[in-house]
Structure formats: C-alpha cells, structure tokens
Coordinates of C-alpha atoms and ligand atoms in Angstrom, one line a residue:
X1 CA -5.9 -105.4 -27.7
X2 CA -2.6 -106.7 -26.9
X3 CA 0.3 -104.2 -27.8
X4 CA 4.1 -104.5 -27.7
X5 CA 5.4 -103.6 -24.9
X6 CA 8.5 -103.2 -22.6
X7 CA 7.9 -106.9 -21.7
X8 CA 9.0 -107.5 -25.3
X9 CA 12.2 -105.3 -25.4
X10 CA 14.6 -107.2 -27.5
X11 CA 17.5 -105.8 -25.3
X12 CA 16.1 -106.7 -22.0
X13 CA 18.5 -109.1 -19.6
X14 CA 17.9 -111.4 -16.8
X15 CA 20.4 -111.9 -13.6
X16 CA 19.5 -115.5 -14.4
X17 CA 22.4 -115.9 -16.6
X18 CA 21.4 -118.8 -19.0
X19 CA 18.3 -116.7 -19.9
X20 CA 20.7 -114.7 -22.0
X21 CA 22.2 -117.3 -23.9
X22 CA 22.1 -117.2 -27.9
X23 CA 19.5 -119.9 -28.5
X24 CA 18.2 -120.0 -25.2
X25 CA 14.0 -120.9 -24.9
X26 CA 13.7 -119.4 -22.3
X27 CA 14.8 -115.6 -22.1
X28 CA 13.1 -113.0 -20.3
X29 CA 11.1 -111.9 -23.1
X30 CA 9.4 -115.4 -22.7
X31 CA 8.1 -116.0 -19.1
X32 CA 6.0 -119.3 -19.9
X33 CA 3.8 -121.0 -17.4
X34 CA 3.8 -124.6 -16.7
X35 CA 2.6 -127.1 -13.6
X36 CA 5.7 -128.9 -12.1
X37 CA 7.3 -129.9 -8.7
X38 CA 10.7 -131.7 -8.2
X39 CA 11.0 -135.0 -9.6
X40 CA 10.2 -138.1 -7.7
X41 CA 9.0 -135.5 -4.6
X42 CA 5.9 -135.5 -2.6
X43 CA 5.8 -132.0 -2.8
X44 CA 2.2 -130.6 -4.8
X45 CA 2.3 -129.6 -8.1
X46 CA 2.3 -125.7 -8.7
X47 CA 2.8 -123.0 -11.0
X48 CA 5.9 -122.0 -12.1
X49 CA 7.7 -119.8 -14.9
X50 CA 10.7 -120.9 -16.6
X51 CA 13.8 -118.5 -17.0
X52 CA 16.7 -119.8 -18.3
X53 CA 17.6 -123.1 -17.0
X54 CA 15.2 -122.1 -14.3
X55 CA 11.7 -122.3 -12.9
X56 CA 10.7 -119.8 -10.7
X57 CA 8.3 -121.5 -8.0
X58 CA 5.1 -119.1 -7.9
X59 CA 4.0 -120.9 -4.7
X60 CA 7.2 -120.0 -3.0
X61 CA 7.1 -116.4 -4.5
X62 CA 3.6 -115.9 -3.3
X63 CA 4.8 -117.0 0.3
X64 CA 7.1 -113.8 0.3
X65 CA 4.3 -112.0 -0.4
X66 CA 6.1 -109.5 -2.0
X67 CA 3.8 -108.7 -5.2
X68 CA 0.5 -106.4 -4.9
X69 CA -2.8 -105.5 -6.2
X70 CA -3.8 -107.9 -9.7
X71 CA -0.3 -109.3 -9.6
X72 CA -0.6 -110.7 -6.2
X73 CA -3.9 -112.1 -7.0
X74 CA -2.8 -113.6 -10.2
X75 CA -0.2 -115.3 -7.9
X76 CA -2.5 -117.1 -5.8
X77 CA -4.2 -118.6 -8.5
X78 CA -1.0 -120.1 -9.7
X79 CA -0.6 -121.9 -6.4
X80 CA -3.2 -124.6 -7.3
X81 CA -2.2 -127.9 -9.1
X82 CA -3.8 -126.4 -12.4
X83 CA -3.7 -123.3 -13.8
X84 CA -7.7 -123.3 -14.4
X85 CA -7.8 -120.7 -11.9
X86 CA -5.3 -118.2 -13.1
X87 CA -6.8 -119.0 -17.1
X88 CA -10.1 -117.8 -15.7
X89 CA -8.8 -114.8 -14.4
X90 CA -8.2 -112.7 -17.8
X91 CA -6.1 -111.0 -19.8
X92 CA -5.8 -108.0 -17.2
X93 CA -4.2 -110.4 -14.6
X94 CA -2.4 -112.5 -16.8
X95 CA -0.5 -109.4 -17.9
X96 CA -0.2 -107.4 -14.4
X97 CA 1.7 -110.9 -13.3
X98 CA 3.7 -110.9 -16.5
X99 CA 4.9 -107.3 -16.1
X100 CA 5.8 -107.8 -12.3
X101 CA 7.8 -110.9 -13.2
X102 CA 9.9 -109.6 -15.8
X103 CA 10.6 -106.7 -13.8
X104 CA 11.6 -108.6 -10.9
X105 CA 14.0 -111.2 -13.2
X106 CA 15.7 -108.0 -15.2
X107 CA 19.1 -107.4 -14.2
X108 CA 19.9 -105.3 -11.2
X109 CA 15.7 -105.6 -10.0
X110 CA 15.6 -104.7 -6.3
X111 CA 13.6 -108.5 -6.3
X112 CA 16.6 -110.1 -7.0
X113 CA 17.3 -111.2 -3.7
X114 CA 13.8 -112.4 -2.7
X115 CA 12.9 -113.9 -6.5
X116 CA 16.3 -116.1 -6.2
X117 CA 15.3 -118.1 -3.6
X118 CA 11.9 -119.3 -5.3
X119 CA 14.4 -120.9 -8.5
X120 CA 14.1 -124.8 -9.2
X121 CA 16.7 -126.4 -11.4
X122 CA 14.8 -127.2 -14.8
X123 CA 17.1 -130.4 -14.8
X124 CA 15.3 -131.2 -10.9
X125 CA 12.0 -130.9 -12.1
X126 CA 9.0 -133.1 -13.5
X127 CA 5.7 -131.5 -15.3
X128 CA 2.0 -132.3 -15.5
X129 CA -0.9 -131.4 -17.7
X130 CA -1.2 -127.7 -16.8
X131 CA -4.8 -127.4 -17.3
X132 CA -8.0 -129.8 -16.2
X133 CA -8.8 -129.8 -19.6
X134 CA -13.0 -129.9 -19.7
X135 CA -13.1 -130.2 -23.8
X136 CA -10.6 -130.6 -26.6
X137 CA -11.7 -130.1 -29.8
X138 CA -9.2 -130.3 -32.8
X139 CA -9.4 -128.5 -35.9
X140 CA -7.9 -128.9 -39.1
X141 CA -6.2 -125.5 -40.0
X142 CA -3.9 -126.7 -42.6
X143 CA -5.0 -126.5 -46.2
X144 CA -1.6 -128.6 -47.1
X145 CA -2.0 -131.2 -44.8
X146 CA -6.0 -131.3 -45.9
X147 CA -5.6 -131.3 -49.3
X148 CA -2.7 -134.3 -49.1
X149 CA -4.6 -136.6 -46.7
X150 CA -7.6 -136.1 -49.0
X151 CA -5.5 -137.4 -51.9
X152 CA -4.8 -140.6 -50.1
X153 CA -8.3 -141.2 -48.4
X154 CA -10.4 -139.5 -51.3
X155 CA -8.2 -139.3 -54.6
X156 CA -10.7 -137.9 -56.7
X157 CA -12.2 -135.7 -54.0
X158 CA -9.5 -134.7 -51.8
X159 CA -10.9 -131.1 -50.3
X160 CA -14.2 -131.3 -49.8
X161 CA -16.2 -128.1 -50.4
X162 CA -16.7 -127.2 -47.2
X163 CA -12.9 -126.7 -45.9
X164 CA -12.5 -123.1 -47.2
X165 CA -15.5 -121.9 -45.9
X166 CA -15.5 -123.8 -42.1
X167 CA -12.7 -124.2 -39.7
X168 CA -13.4 -127.8 -39.5
X169 CA -13.0 -129.2 -36.3
X170 CA -14.5 -132.0 -34.1
X171 CA -14.8 -132.9 -30.7
X172 CA -11.7 -134.6 -29.0
X173 CA -11.2 -136.8 -25.8
X174 CA -9.7 -135.0 -23.0
X175 CA -9.0 -137.7 -21.0
X176 CA -6.1 -139.6 -22.9
X177 CA -4.2 -136.2 -22.9
X178 CA -1.0 -136.3 -21.0
X179 CA 2.3 -134.5 -20.6
X180 CA 5.3 -134.9 -22.3
X181 CA 7.3 -138.3 -21.7
X182 CA 3.9 -139.6 -22.2
X183 CA 4.7 -143.4 -23.1
X184 CA 1.3 -145.0 -24.7
X185 CA 0.8 -148.5 -25.9
X186 CA 0.1 -148.9 -29.8
X187 CA -3.6 -149.1 -29.7
X188 CA -5.4 -151.8 -31.2
X189 CA -9.0 -151.7 -33.3
X190 CA -11.5 -152.5 -36.1
X191 CA -9.5 -151.9 -39.7
X192 CA -10.1 -153.0 -42.8
X193 CA -8.3 -153.8 -45.8
X194 CA -9.6 -152.1 -49.0
X195 CA -9.2 -155.8 -50.8
X196 CA -10.5 -157.6 -47.8
X197 CA -14.1 -158.9 -47.5
X198 CA -14.9 -157.9 -43.9
X199 CA -12.9 -156.1 -40.8
X200 CA -10.8 -157.3 -38.4
X201 CA -9.3 -156.6 -35.0
X202 CA -5.8 -156.2 -34.8
X203 CA -3.0 -153.6 -33.2
X204 CA -2.8 -150.6 -35.6
X205 CA -0.4 -151.1 -38.6
X206 CA 0.0 -147.3 -39.3
X207 CA 0.6 -145.4 -36.3
X208 CA 1.2 -142.1 -36.8
X209 CA 1.9 -138.5 -35.6
X210 CA 0.7 -135.1 -35.8
X211 CA 2.4 -132.1 -35.3
X212 CA 0.3 -129.5 -34.0
X213 CA 0.2 -126.1 -32.3
X214 CA -1.9 -126.4 -29.1
X215 CA -4.4 -123.3 -27.5
X216 CA -5.3 -123.0 -24.0
X217 CA -8.7 -120.7 -23.6
X218 CA -8.5 -118.9 -20.6
X219 CA -11.7 -117.2 -19.3
X220 CA -14.9 -118.2 -21.3
X221 CA -18.2 -117.3 -22.6
X222 CA -21.3 -117.8 -21.0
X223 CA -23.7 -119.9 -23.2
X224 CA -25.5 -118.8 -25.6
X225 CA -23.2 -116.0 -26.4
X226 CA -20.4 -115.3 -28.8
X227 CA -16.7 -114.5 -29.1
X228 CA -15.8 -111.7 -31.1
X229 CA -13.5 -112.1 -33.9
X230 CA -11.6 -108.9 -32.4
X231 CA -12.1 -109.9 -28.7
X232 CA -10.1 -113.2 -28.7
X233 CA -7.3 -112.0 -26.9
X234 CA -9.1 -111.4 -23.9
X235 CA -10.2 -115.5 -24.3
X236 CA -7.1 -117.0 -25.6
X237 CA -4.4 -117.8 -22.6
X238 CA -1.8 -119.3 -24.8
X239 CA -0.3 -121.5 -26.8
X240 CA 1.9 -124.6 -26.6
X241 CA 3.1 -128.2 -28.5
X242 CA 1.0 -130.8 -29.3
X243 CA 1.6 -134.5 -30.5
X244 CA -2.1 -135.8 -31.9
X245 CA -1.0 -139.5 -32.4
X246 CA -3.2 -141.5 -34.9
X247 CA -4.4 -144.3 -35.9
X248 CA -4.4 -144.2 -39.7
X249 CA -5.9 -147.4 -40.5
X250 CA -8.4 -147.2 -37.8
X251 CA -9.0 -143.8 -39.0
X252 CA -9.9 -144.7 -42.4
X253 CA -12.5 -147.5 -41.5
X254 CA -14.2 -145.8 -38.9
X255 CA -14.0 -142.0 -39.9
X256 CA -16.8 -141.8 -42.6
X257 CA -20.2 -140.3 -41.9
X258 CA -18.9 -138.5 -38.1
X259 CA -15.2 -138.0 -38.4
X260 CA -12.2 -139.6 -36.1
X261 CA -12.7 -141.5 -33.1
X262 CA -11.3 -144.8 -31.5
X263 CA -8.3 -143.6 -34.4
X264 CA -7.5 -140.3 -32.0
X265 CA -8.7 -141.3 -28.3
X266 CA -6.0 -143.5 -27.2
X267 CA -3.2 -140.6 -26.4
X268 CA -2.6 -137.1 -27.3
X269 CA 0.5 -135.1 -25.9
X270 CA 1.2 -132.2 -24.5
X271 CA 4.3 -129.9 -23.9
X272 CA 4.6 -128.7 -20.2
X273 CA 5.2 -125.1 -21.1
X274 CA 2.6 -122.5 -22.1
X275 CA 3.6 -119.5 -23.8
X276 CA 1.3 -116.4 -23.4
X277 CA -0.4 -114.9 -26.1
X278 CA 0.9 -111.6 -24.6
X279 CA 4.7 -112.8 -25.1
X280 CA 4.0 -113.9 -28.9
X281 CA 2.4 -110.5 -30.1
X282 CA 5.8 -109.6 -31.9
X283 CA 5.5 -112.7 -33.6
X284 CA 2.0 -112.1 -34.8
X285 CA 1.7 -111.1 -38.4
X286 CA -0.4 -110.8 -41.7
X287 CA -2.5 -113.0 -42.3
X288 CA -3.8 -113.5 -46.4
X289 CA -6.2 -115.7 -48.1
X290 CA -5.4 -116.1 -52.1
X291 CA -7.8 -113.7 -54.1
X292 CA -8.9 -117.0 -56.4
X293 CA -10.3 -118.4 -52.9
X294 CA -13.4 -118.0 -51.0
X295 CA -12.9 -114.7 -48.7
X296 CA -14.4 -115.4 -45.3
X297 CA -17.8 -114.7 -44.1
X298 CA -17.9 -111.7 -42.1
X299 CA -18.1 -113.1 -38.8
X300 CA -14.5 -114.7 -39.8
X301 CA -13.3 -111.5 -41.2
X302 CA -11.8 -108.2 -39.4
X303 CA -9.0 -105.8 -40.8
X304 CA -7.4 -106.7 -37.6
X305 CA -7.0 -110.7 -38.0
X306 CA -5.6 -109.6 -42.1
X307 CA -3.1 -107.4 -39.8
X308 CA -1.8 -109.7 -37.1
X309 CA -3.5 -113.4 -37.1
X310 CA -1.1 -115.4 -38.4
X311 CA 1.4 -116.8 -35.6
X312 CA 4.9 -117.2 -37.1
X313 CA 6.0 -120.1 -35.2
X314 CA 8.5 -122.6 -36.5
X315 CA 7.7 -126.2 -35.7
X316 CA 10.1 -129.3 -35.8
X317 CA 9.6 -132.8 -36.0
X318 CA 12.0 -135.4 -34.8
X319 CA 12.6 -139.3 -34.1
X320 CA 14.6 -141.2 -32.3
X321 CA 14.8 -145.4 -32.8
X322 CA 15.2 -148.0 -30.2
X323 CA 18.5 -148.8 -32.2
X324 CA 19.0 -145.2 -32.3
X325 CA 18.7 -144.7 -28.2
X326 CA 20.8 -148.6 -28.0
X327 CA 24.0 -146.6 -29.8
X328 CA 23.2 -143.5 -28.6
X329 CA 22.5 -141.6 -31.5
X330 CA 21.0 -137.9 -31.0
X331 CA 17.5 -137.3 -32.7
X332 CA 16.9 -136.8 -36.1
X333 CA 14.8 -134.5 -38.0
X334 CA 11.5 -135.7 -40.1
X335 CA 10.4 -132.6 -40.9
X336 CA 9.6 -128.5 -40.0
X337 CA 7.1 -126.4 -40.8
X338 CA 5.2 -122.8 -39.8
X339 CA 2.0 -122.1 -38.0
X340 CA 1.6 -119.0 -40.3
X341 CA 0.8 -121.2 -43.5
X342 CA -2.6 -122.3 -41.4
X343 CA -5.5 -121.7 -43.6
X344 CA -7.3 -120.4 -40.6
X345 CA -6.0 -117.7 -37.6
X346 CA -6.5 -118.7 -34.1
X347 CA -8.9 -115.7 -33.5
X348 CA -10.7 -117.3 -36.3
X349 CA -10.9 -120.6 -34.4
X350 CA -12.1 -118.8 -31.3
X351 CA -15.2 -116.9 -33.1
X352 CA -16.2 -120.1 -35.3
X353 CA -16.0 -122.3 -32.2
X354 CA -18.7 -119.8 -30.5
X355 CA -20.4 -118.4 -33.5
X356 CA -23.5 -121.0 -32.8
X357 CA -23.4 -120.0 -28.6
X358 CA -21.4 -122.6 -27.7
X359 CA -19.6 -121.9 -24.3
X360 CA -15.9 -122.1 -23.8
X361 CA -14.2 -122.4 -20.4
X362 CA -11.3 -121.9 -18.9
X363 CA -8.7 -124.4 -19.5
X364 CA -10.5 -126.1 -22.9
X365 CA -8.1 -126.5 -25.4
X366 CA -8.3 -126.5 -29.2
X367 CA -5.6 -128.5 -31.5
X368 CA -4.7 -126.4 -34.6
X369 CA -4.6 -129.6 -36.8
X370 CA -1.2 -130.7 -38.1
X371 CA 0.4 -128.1 -39.4
X372 CA 2.3 -129.0 -42.9
X373 CA 3.9 -126.5 -45.3
X374 CA 3.4 -126.4 -49.0
X375 CA 6.4 -129.0 -49.6
X376 CA 7.1 -132.6 -48.5
X377 CA 9.7 -131.7 -46.4
X378 CA 7.0 -129.5 -44.6
X379 CA 5.0 -132.6 -43.9
X380 CA 3.6 -132.7 -40.4
X381 CA 2.9 -136.5 -40.2
X382 CA 4.5 -139.8 -41.7
X383 CA 1.4 -140.1 -43.6
X384 CA 2.6 -137.0 -45.4
X385 CA 5.9 -137.8 -45.9
X386 CA 6.0 -141.7 -46.6
X387 CA 2.9 -141.0 -49.3
X388 CA 0.3 -142.8 -47.4
X389 CA 2.6 -145.9 -46.4
X390 CA 4.0 -146.3 -50.2
X391 CA 7.6 -145.0 -49.7
X392 CA 9.5 -145.3 -47.0
X393 CA 11.6 -142.7 -45.4
X394 CA 14.9 -143.6 -44.6
X395 CA 17.0 -142.6 -41.5
X396 CA 20.9 -141.8 -41.3
X397 CA 21.4 -144.7 -39.9
X398 CA 19.9 -147.1 -42.6
X399 CA 16.6 -147.8 -40.9
X400 CA 13.3 -147.1 -42.6
X401 CA 10.0 -146.0 -41.8
X402 CA 6.4 -145.7 -43.2
X403 CA 4.8 -145.4 -39.8
X404 CA 5.8 -145.6 -36.2
X405 CA 7.9 -148.8 -34.8
X406 CA 7.3 -150.0 -31.2
X407 CA 10.4 -148.6 -29.2
X408 CA 10.1 -145.3 -31.3
X409 CA 10.3 -141.9 -29.4
X410 CA 8.7 -138.4 -31.2
X411 CA 9.9 -134.9 -30.2
X412 CA 8.4 -132.0 -31.6
X413 CA 10.3 -128.5 -30.7
X414 CA 9.4 -125.0 -31.7
X415 CA 10.3 -121.5 -31.4
X416 CA 9.5 -117.7 -32.7
X417 CA 12.0 -116.0 -33.8
X418 CA 12.8 -112.6 -35.8
X419 CA 15.3 -112.6 -38.7
X420 CA 18.9 -111.1 -36.8
X421 CA 17.8 -111.2 -33.7
X422 CA 19.2 -113.1 -30.6
X423 CA 15.9 -113.4 -28.9
X424 CA 13.9 -116.7 -29.1
X425 CA 10.6 -117.5 -28.0
X426 CA 10.9 -121.4 -27.0
X427 CA 8.2 -123.6 -26.5
X428 CA 10.5 -126.7 -25.2
X429 CA 9.6 -129.7 -26.0
X430 CA 7.2 -132.8 -26.0
X431 CA 8.1 -136.0 -26.3
X432 CA 6.3 -139.3 -26.5
X433 CA 7.5 -143.1 -26.3
X434 CA 5.6 -146.0 -28.6
X435 CA 5.5 -149.1 -26.2
X436 CA 3.7 -152.5 -27.7
X437 CA 0.3 -153.3 -27.7
X438 CA -1.6 -154.7 -25.3
X439 CA -3.5 -156.6 -27.8
Ligands
MN501 MN1 -4.8 -133.8 -34.9

C-alpha cells in the first residue's frame, strides 16, 4: 500500500530554485517521468524527471554511477527510449528511485554537484510518447458525461441499465496515440443525417475533444489471473492528461451495436509527463456511491477503495483559434472538472479489466472517459457545452463554436493541490492542433 512519506512533505524545497515557486507544476514533491531529448537533435530519446523548469536527464545520471541498489536498477531501465522496462519493474523500484531523486534534489543535498550536471532546460526539450502502448482501453467513468451524451443520442433512454454496475469501456487503437503537439487532420468517414435516406462520405463536421485522465499500467498480470481491487497500487504506474479526439457525426452512425470505431481511432493525444501513483497519494480521498444507486459487486468493493479511491485532480480545457493565434491572444478556458467526480475509481477499472483473466502488460494505457462534472461549466466536451451543436458557445473575441474548426488548438492542464497549500502536483499540458481534411 502506498503510504505518505517524507517525499510528500510540503515543506521540502529543492536547490532547483524554480521548483520552489508558487504555482509551479513540478515541485520536488512531484517528480514525474517523461521521455525526452534536446529539440531538433539526434540525441537518443531517454527518460527524464521534471523539477521546476528543468529536466533531470536520467541517462546522464545513470552514467555517473551514483545510485546503488534498486534505485540504480531502476535508473538503468530509464535509459531506454520508452519507459516500458521501468514500468515493468514494479512499485518497489519506482519508489526506490523516487526516494533517491527526492533526496538528491533537496536543498543541501550532498549530490547536488553530480545532479546539477545532468539538468536540461525544459525550454530546450522535445518529447515522445513515454511508453510503447500495446493495448489501449477507453473507459466511460463520468456518469454526468454518460447521461448528457446519452440524452443526445437516445433522448428517451439516456443511461443504459448496465452503467451503474459495469465500468463500461471499449478497446481503443494505440497506433494513433501521439504526444502533445500532435497535429491531426480532420478525419473523413461515413455519416448519415437523421432525415437522410442514406449515408455519405465526407470530412467530419462535428469534431470534438474529450477531457480525460490517462492511466499507464506498470507491472502486469498473467493471462488467466486477476488483479484484486486492493492490490492495484502494485500495477498502476501513473497518470497523465489525455485528449481523446472524437468525430461525433461518424460516431452517431457507427456506434451501435459494437461501440466506437473510426470515430475515435484517427488520433488521441497524451501529455509528456506521467505523475506517479506515489506522488498522488496525498490527493487520494473518499469515494462514495449515492445510497439510491446500486452498490458495487464484491470484486469492485472494499474499505480501502471507499477510503482513498477518488483522486482530487483538477482538469481544465482551453481553446486557441487560428484568429486568436494571429492576433496573439492567449488560450481561453472552455471548462473545468475534477476527476474525483468519476463514478468509478482507477482501482475499479483495473479490477474490472482483469476479472475475466485478461492480461495487462507494462505500458498498457487506460483513458478514464470524458470527465464532466454535474454542472454545464464542468462539461468535458464541446458536444455537451454546445448541447449537441444546438447552442453555439461565444468566445471572448466574438467567434462562436459548436464543434472544432480547422486551425483550432485545444490544450488541457491538470493539477492536484490542497486548500491552503502552495504545493501543486501539476501535469503540465497536452496540446493538439486541427488541420484541414485530406479527403
Ligand atoms: Mn473517450
């Protein structure tokens, strides 16, 4: 079980000054992992951790031979071009490296001189998808999103009867998952207007984003075995920001009876930084289920999940249109929500995914499903914000949107922060750009 320890101490400060600034995403309590190299260079991609406005290059650190034991073993695995081998090592190794890095980055550390030589300015870095994602599953864990989307697709029957029993998901496509900065062409496909006789093929007219949390699996399970609800800490590596781009008009025509297919598989974008489960421990809180709802079946129910299953993670969605970019305007916030409102927890997703003996592998990826809260300002997609395209939203410069236009950029941010605390466990950002259709 992950416990609160000295790496979480809000009073810890780093000798990397920027890490101590109020509102910084990457204080010493965070230490998230990414795969990076210097921008435009031929350097190999390798692992790094964020500290303030710097990246600690784990390949350079490994070359110093400074760490020993489990942390040293973990460090070797971080020299690869993906984090899969590191993820496969399991919690003890992730935690051992976190503790050594925390000690080395703390003010007055005897390791400062060694670590200082391994820093790369974040402004000089470019990133890659941090894992070789074998399989990707997208869940549907926001009951608020499921209900409002259900109303649009099925006004008479918004929430299907299985929703409150089963953590609903579908098997997504991993080949089109890209790193922040991804530029995606508007997809084309079959759509059929409700009053049309037959479908047509055209560029998507209802292109949308989905504000999601991404979850990386660390160590997996053998085919035929299950991961128990209270043992998921050993298997969940960490969390990132995730934009699951969606073509709503293609989705509406294709999704029955087997679920989403081409409406989702053209692109999805992840943030570079993965915040570890251990870093998030202070922000895990009580999870509950309304008394009037069905309570979880035994394999999805435990005291631990009730006590600490929910993650208090703020999520924000922003837009910058081509016009805003031309006139040098900043991103404009579209909505915000919190992952603690999720109907199912990460542990329940893992336990459910393996109840049939399905084997998860290091680097497998889950999307949480669009995270929408109970109010309209907390809607995690344009489909909800514009009420299915019926009510355009108006931006500060007078432009309106129902769905995304060519040239739009969408950015998500996310963070965990307690009231009255200056420590922010930030997730950085994930950005994607819409290019015109090639069809
Ligand atoms: Mn999704």
